[in-house]
CSV table of C-alpha atoms in Angstrom, one decimal:
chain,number,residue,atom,x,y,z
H,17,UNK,CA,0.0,0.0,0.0
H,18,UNK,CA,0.8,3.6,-0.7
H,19,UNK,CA,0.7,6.8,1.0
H,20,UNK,CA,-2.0,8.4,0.5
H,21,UNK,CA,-3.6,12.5,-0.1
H,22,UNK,CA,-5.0,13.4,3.3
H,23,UNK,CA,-9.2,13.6,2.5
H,24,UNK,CA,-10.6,17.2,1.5
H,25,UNK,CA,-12.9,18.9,4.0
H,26,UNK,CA,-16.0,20.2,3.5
H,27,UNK,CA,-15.9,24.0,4.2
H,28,UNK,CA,-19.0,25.6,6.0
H,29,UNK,CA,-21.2,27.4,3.0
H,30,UNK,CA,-22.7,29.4,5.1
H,31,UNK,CA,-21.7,31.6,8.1
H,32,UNK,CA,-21.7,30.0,11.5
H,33,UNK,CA,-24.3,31.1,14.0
H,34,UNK,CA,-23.5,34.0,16.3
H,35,UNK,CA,-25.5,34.5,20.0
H,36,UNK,CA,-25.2,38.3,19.5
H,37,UNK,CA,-27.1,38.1,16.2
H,38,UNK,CA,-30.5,36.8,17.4
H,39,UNK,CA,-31.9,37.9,13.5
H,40,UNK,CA,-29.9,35.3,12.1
H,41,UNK,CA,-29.4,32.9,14.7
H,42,UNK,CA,-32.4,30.2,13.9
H,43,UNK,CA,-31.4,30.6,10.0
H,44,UNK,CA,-27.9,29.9,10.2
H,45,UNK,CA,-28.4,27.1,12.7
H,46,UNK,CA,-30.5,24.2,10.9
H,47,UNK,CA,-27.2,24.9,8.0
H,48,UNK,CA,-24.4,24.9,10.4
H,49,UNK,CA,-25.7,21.7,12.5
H,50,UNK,CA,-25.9,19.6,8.8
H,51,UNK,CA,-22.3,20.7,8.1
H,52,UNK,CA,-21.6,19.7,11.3
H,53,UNK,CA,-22.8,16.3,10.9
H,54,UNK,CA,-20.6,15.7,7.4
H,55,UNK,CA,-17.9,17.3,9.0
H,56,UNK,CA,-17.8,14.6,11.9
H,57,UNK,CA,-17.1,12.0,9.6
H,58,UNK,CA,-14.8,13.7,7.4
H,59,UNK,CA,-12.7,14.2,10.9
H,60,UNK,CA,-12.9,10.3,11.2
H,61,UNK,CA,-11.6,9.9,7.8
H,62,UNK,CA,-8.5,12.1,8.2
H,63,UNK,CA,-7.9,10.7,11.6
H,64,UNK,CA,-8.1,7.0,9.8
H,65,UNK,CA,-5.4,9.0,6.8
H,66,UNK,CA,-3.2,9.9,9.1
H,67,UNK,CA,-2.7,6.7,11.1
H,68,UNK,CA,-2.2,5.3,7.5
H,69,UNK,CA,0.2,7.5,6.4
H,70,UNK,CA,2.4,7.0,9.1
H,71,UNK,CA,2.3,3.6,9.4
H,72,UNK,CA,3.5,3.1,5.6
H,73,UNK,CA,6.3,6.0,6.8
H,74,UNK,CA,7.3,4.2,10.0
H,75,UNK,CA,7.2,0.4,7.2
H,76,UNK,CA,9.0,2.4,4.7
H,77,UNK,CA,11.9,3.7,7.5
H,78,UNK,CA,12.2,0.3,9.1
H,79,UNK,CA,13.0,-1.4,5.4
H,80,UNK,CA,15.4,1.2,4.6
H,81,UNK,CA,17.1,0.6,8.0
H,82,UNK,CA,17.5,-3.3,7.2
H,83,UNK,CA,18.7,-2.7,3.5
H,84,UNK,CA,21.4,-0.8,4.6
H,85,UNK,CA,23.9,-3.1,5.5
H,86,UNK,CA,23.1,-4.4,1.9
H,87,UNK,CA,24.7,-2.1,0.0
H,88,UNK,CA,25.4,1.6,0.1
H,89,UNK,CA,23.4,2.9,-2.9
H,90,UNK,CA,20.5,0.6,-1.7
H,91,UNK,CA,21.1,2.6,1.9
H,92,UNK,CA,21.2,5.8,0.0
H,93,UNK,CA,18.1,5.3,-1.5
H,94,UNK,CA,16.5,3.9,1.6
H,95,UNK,CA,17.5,7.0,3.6
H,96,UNK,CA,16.1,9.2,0.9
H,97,UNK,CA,12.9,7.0,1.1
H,98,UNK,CA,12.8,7.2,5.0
H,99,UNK,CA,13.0,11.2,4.6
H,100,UNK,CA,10.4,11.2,1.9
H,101,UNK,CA,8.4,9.2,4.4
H,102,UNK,CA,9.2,11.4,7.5
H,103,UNK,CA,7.7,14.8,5.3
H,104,UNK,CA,5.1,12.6,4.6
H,105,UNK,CA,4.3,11.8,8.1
H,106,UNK,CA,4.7,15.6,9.2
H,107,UNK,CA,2.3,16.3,6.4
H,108,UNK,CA,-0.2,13.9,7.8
H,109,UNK,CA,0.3,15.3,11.1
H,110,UNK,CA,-0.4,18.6,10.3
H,111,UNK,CA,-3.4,17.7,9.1
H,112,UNK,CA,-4.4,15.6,12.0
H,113,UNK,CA,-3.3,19.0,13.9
H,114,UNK,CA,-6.0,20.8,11.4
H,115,UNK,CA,-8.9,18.4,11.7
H,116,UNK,CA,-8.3,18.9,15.5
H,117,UNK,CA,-8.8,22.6,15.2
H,118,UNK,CA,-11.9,22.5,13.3
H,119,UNK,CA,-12.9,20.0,15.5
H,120,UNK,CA,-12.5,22.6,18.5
H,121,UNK,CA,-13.9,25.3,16.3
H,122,UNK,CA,-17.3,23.5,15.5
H,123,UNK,CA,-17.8,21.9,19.7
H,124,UNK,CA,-17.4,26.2,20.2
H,125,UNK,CA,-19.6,27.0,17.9
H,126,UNK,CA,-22.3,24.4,19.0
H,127,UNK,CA,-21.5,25.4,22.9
H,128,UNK,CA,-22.4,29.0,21.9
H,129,UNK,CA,-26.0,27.7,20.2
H,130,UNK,CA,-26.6,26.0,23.8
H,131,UNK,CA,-25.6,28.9,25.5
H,132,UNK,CA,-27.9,31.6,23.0
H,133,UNK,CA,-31.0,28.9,23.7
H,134,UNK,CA,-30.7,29.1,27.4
H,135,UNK,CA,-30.0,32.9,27.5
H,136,UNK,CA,-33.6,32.9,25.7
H,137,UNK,CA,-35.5,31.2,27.6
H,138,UNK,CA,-33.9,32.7,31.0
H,139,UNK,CA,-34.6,36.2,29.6
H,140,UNK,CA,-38.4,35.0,28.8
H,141,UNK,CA,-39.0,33.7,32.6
H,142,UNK,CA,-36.9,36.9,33.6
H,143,UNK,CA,-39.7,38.6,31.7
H,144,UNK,CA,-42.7,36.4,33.3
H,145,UNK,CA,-41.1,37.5,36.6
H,146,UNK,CA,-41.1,41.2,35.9
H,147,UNK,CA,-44.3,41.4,34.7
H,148,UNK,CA,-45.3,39.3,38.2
H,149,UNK,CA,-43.8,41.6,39.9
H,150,UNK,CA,-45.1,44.6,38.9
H,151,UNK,CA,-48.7,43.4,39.1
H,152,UNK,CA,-49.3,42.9,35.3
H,153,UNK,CA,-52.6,41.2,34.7
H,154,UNK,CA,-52.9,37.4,32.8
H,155,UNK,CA,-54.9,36.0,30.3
H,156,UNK,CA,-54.0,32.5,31.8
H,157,UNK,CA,-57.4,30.8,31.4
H,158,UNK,CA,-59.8,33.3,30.6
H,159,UNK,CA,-61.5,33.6,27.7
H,160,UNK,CA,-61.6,35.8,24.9
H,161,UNK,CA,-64.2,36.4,22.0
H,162,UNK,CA,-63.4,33.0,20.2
H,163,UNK,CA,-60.3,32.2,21.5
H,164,UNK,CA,-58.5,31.3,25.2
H,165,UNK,CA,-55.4,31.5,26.7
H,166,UNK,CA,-54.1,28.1,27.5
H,167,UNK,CA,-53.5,27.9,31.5
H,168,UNK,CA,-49.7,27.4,31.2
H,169,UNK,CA,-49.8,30.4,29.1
H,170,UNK,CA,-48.1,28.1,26.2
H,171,UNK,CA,-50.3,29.2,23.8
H,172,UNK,CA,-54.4,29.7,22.7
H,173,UNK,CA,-57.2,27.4,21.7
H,174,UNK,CA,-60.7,28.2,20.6
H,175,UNK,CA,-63.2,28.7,23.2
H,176,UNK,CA,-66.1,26.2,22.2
H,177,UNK,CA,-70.0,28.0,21.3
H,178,UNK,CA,-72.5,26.2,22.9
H,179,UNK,CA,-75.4,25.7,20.5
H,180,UNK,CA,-78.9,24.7,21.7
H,181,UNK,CA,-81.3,23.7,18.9
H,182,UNK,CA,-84.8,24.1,18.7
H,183,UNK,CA,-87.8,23.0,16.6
H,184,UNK,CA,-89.7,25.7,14.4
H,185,UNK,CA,-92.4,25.6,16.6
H,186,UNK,CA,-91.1,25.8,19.6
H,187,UNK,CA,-89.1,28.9,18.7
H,188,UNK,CA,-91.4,31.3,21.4
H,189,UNK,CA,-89.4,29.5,23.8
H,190,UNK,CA,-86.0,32.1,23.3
H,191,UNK,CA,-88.2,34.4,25.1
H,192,UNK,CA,-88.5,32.7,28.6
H,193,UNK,CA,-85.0,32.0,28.0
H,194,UNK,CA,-82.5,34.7,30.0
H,195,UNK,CA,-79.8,35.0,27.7
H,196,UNK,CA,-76.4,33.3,27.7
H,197,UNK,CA,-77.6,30.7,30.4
H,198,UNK,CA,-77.9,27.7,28.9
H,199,UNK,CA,-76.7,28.6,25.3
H,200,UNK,CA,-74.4,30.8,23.7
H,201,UNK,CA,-76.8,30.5,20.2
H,202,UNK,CA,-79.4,28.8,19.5
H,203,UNK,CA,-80.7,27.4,16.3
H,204,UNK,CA,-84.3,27.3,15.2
H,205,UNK,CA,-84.8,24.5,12.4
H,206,UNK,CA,-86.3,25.9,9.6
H,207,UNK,CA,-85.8,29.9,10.7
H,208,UNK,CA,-81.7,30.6,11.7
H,209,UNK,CA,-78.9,30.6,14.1
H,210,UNK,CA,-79.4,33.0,16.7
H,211,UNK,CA,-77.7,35.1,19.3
H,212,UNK,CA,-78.8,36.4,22.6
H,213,UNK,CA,-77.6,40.2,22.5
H,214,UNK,CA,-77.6,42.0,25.7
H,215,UNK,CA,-79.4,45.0,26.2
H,216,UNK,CA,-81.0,45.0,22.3
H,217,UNK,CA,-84.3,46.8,21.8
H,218,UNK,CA,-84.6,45.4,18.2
H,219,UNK,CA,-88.4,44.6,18.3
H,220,UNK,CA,-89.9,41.5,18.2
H,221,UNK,CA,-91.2,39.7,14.8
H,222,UNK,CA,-91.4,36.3,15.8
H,223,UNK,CA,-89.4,35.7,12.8
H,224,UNK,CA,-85.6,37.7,13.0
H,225,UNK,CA,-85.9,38.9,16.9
H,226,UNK,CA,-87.2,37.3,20.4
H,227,UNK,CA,-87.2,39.6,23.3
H,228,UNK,CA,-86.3,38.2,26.8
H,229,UNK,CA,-85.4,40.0,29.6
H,230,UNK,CA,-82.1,42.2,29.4
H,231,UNK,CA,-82.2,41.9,25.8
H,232,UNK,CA,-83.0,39.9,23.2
H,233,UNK,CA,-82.3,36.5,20.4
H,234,UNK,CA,-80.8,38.4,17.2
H,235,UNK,CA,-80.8,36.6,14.4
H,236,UNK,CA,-77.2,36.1,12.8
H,237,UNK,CA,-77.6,33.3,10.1
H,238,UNK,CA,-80.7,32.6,8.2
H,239,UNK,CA,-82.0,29.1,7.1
H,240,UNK,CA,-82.3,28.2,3.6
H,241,UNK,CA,-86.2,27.6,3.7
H,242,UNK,CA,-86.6,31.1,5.9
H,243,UNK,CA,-84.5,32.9,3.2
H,244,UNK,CA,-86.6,31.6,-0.1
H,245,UNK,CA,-89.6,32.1,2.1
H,246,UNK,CA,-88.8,36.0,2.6
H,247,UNK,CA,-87.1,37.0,-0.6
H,248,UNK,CA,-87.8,34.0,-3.9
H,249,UNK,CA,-91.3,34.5,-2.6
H,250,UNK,CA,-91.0,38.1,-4.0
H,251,UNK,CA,-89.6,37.1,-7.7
H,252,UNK,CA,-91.5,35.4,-10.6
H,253,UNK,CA,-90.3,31.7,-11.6
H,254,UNK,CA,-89.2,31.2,-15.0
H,255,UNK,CA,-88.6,27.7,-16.4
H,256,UNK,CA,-88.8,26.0,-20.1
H,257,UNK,CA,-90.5,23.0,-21.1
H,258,UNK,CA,-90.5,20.6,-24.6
H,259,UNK,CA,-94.0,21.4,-26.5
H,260,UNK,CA,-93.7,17.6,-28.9
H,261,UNK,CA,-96.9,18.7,-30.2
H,262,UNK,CA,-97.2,18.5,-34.4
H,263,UNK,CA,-101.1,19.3,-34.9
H,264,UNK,CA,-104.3,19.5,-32.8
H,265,UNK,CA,-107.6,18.3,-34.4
H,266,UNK,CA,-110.5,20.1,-34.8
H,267,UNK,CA,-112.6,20.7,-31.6
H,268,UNK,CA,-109.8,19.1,-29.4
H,269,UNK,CA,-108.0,20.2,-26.3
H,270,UNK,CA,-104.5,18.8,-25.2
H,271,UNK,CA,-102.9,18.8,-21.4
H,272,UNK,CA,-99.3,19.0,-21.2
H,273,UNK,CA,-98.2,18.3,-17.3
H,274,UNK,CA,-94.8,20.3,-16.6
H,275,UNK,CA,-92.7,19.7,-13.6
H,276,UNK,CA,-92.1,23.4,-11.5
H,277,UNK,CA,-90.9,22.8,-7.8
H,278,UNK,CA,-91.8,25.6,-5.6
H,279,UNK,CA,-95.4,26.7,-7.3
H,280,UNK,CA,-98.7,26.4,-5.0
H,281,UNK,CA,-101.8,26.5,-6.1
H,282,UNK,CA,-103.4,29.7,-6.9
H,283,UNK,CA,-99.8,31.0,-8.0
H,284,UNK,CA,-100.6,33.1,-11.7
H,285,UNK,CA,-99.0,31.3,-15.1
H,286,UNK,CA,-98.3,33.3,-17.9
H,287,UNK,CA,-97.3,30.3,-21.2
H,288,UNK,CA,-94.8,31.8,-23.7
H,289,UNK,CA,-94.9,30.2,-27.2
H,290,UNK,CA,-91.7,30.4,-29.1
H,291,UNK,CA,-93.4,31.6,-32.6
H,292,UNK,CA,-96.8,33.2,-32.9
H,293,UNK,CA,-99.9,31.0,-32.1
H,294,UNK,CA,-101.7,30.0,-34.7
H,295,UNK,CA,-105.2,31.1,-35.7
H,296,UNK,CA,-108.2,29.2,-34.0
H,297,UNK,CA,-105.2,28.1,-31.5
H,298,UNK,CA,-105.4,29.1,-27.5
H,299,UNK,CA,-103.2,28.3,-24.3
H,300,UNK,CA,-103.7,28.6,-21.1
H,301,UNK,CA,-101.4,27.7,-17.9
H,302,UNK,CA,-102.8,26.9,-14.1
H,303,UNK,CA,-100.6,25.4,-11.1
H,304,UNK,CA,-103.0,22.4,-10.8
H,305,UNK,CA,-101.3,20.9,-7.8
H,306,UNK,CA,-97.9,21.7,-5.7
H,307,UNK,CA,-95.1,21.5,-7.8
H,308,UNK,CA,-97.0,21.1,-11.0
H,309,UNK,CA,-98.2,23.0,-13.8
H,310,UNK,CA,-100.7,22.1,-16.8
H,311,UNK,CA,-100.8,23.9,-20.1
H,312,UNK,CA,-103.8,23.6,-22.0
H,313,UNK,CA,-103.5,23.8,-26.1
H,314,UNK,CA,-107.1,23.9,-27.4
H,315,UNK,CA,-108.5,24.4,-31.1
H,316,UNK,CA,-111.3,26.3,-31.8
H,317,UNK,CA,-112.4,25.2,-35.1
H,318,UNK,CA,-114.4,22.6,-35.3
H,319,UNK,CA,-113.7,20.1,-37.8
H,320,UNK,CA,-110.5,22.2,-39.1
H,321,UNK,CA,-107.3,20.8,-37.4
H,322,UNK,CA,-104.3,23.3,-36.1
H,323,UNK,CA,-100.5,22.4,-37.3
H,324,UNK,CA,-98.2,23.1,-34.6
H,325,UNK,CA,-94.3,23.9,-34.3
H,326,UNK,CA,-92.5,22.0,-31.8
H,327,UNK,CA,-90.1,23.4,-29.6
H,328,UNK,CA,-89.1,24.6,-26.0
H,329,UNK,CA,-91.7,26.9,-24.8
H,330,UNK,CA,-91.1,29.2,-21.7
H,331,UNK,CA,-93.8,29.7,-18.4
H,332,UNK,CA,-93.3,32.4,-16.0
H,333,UNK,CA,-95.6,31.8,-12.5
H,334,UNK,CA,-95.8,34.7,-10.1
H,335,UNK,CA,-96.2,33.4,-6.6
H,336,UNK,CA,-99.4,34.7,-4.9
């Protein structure tokens, strides 16, 4: 075996982290502890260099020494071997010398992280304690609106809503109910979410507002049904429909039933043909039960029949 180049090391890319530099500190310190971690094993493969090296010098100087008596150009050469060997083995030592430095360098630089954590977390109690002292109030505990303080003070979590739920027609019940005492809200199926609001004069609808004493239940979120009761209510509905029809004979009517969810009886049906009706040709629309409308397509004439042009035809029902 040969001597061999002492192993390259690593150098740090980036620079190493400083306690007086708390800006950088947590940055630089994730980088400098996986340098750190390389570098250990690069140490332990100049360490296992160096014993090499010097055991081929120390080989090397010990079969110069027992050639000698051999012959004089052999101990020349053998003697300029050995001194090859020896710079060599310096070499390698001052390497080994190097690794240890780096070595000291990186332990520092990993005793100053220690030391920068614990000076944080001393200064934080040392601020826990001042604030102690002079009387400072906590938040240990209490709540706040939607969140609390942990008790350890280690950090928040969401203070819960209670939620009561009641049944549409039990909703006169929010006003025997004093505010806050057995729900934060309450939901009424079929009307909203509510919330009891202290000292509110809003009046009382039955619908958006329940007094009770010391204020009252506001309304916050309305229900899907309460919402198309109060406003779709107030808009016409418009939907198409598919009119197959080809003719009508003479003295004939014809009933075409056409799906409409959300009509009621007595609600007003206007039909809209997509071309102009024919002569001797009349329509008519009428909700004939919940959810259902019937157009009527009657001819007048009596023995003449009516050609018709299929198509989508619109209806428009006003709710009443």
């Amino acid at each position: 075996m040969a001597v061999e180049n002492p192993p390259p090391l690593t150098p740090l890319a980036t620079a190493a982290p400083q306690r007086g530099n708390r800006a950088t500190f947590s940055l630089l310190v994730d980088a400098f502890v996986t340098w750190l971690i390389a570098a250990v094993l690069q140490f332990k493969a100049l360490g296992q260099n160096v014993w090499h090296n010097a055991t081929e010098a120390y080989g090397s100087a010990l079969a110069a020494a027992m050639s000698q008596g051999a012959a004089s150009a052999s101990a020349s050469a053998a003697g300029a071997a050995a001194g090859d060997a020896h710079d060599r083995a310096d070499a390698a030592a001052a390497s080994a010398s190097a690794a240890g430095l780096s070595a000291t360098a990186a332990a520092g630089s990993a005793g100053a992280a220690l030391a920068n954590a614990t000076s944080i977390a001393q200064m934080g109690a040392s601020v826990l304690a001042h604030a102690a002292l002079a009387g400072l109030p906590t938040l240990a505990g209490q709540r706040l609106k939607g969140v609390r303080v942990n008790a350890d003070e280690s950090g928040l979590e969401m203070a819960e809503f209670v939620t009561a739920v009641k049944a549409y027609e039990d909703r006169a019940d929010l006003r025997a109910i004093a505010g806050g005492l057995v729900a934060t809200r309450y939901l009424v199926r079929r009307l909203g979410l509510f919330e009891w609001q202290a000292g509110s004069v809003e009046p009382d609808d039955d619908a958006t507002s329940f007094r009770t004493v010391g204020g009252a239940w506001i309304m916050i979120a309305a229900d899907p049904d309460f919402a198309a009761e109060c406003w779709l209510s107030e808009l016409p509905l418009r939907l198409r429909f598919n009119m197959t029809l080809t003719s009508i004979a003479g003295n004939a009517a014809v009933d075409i039933t056409v799906p409409a969810p959300g009509v009621a009886v007595g609600d007003l049906v206007a039909v809209i043909p997509v071309v102009a009706l024919p002569v001797g040709l009349s329509v008519s629309g009428v909700v004939s039960a919940p959810g259902t409308v019937s157009v009527r397509l009657s001819n007048s004439f009596t023995s003449t029949s009516i050609a018709l042009t299929p198509g989508y035809w619109g209806l428009q029902v006003t709710k009443q």
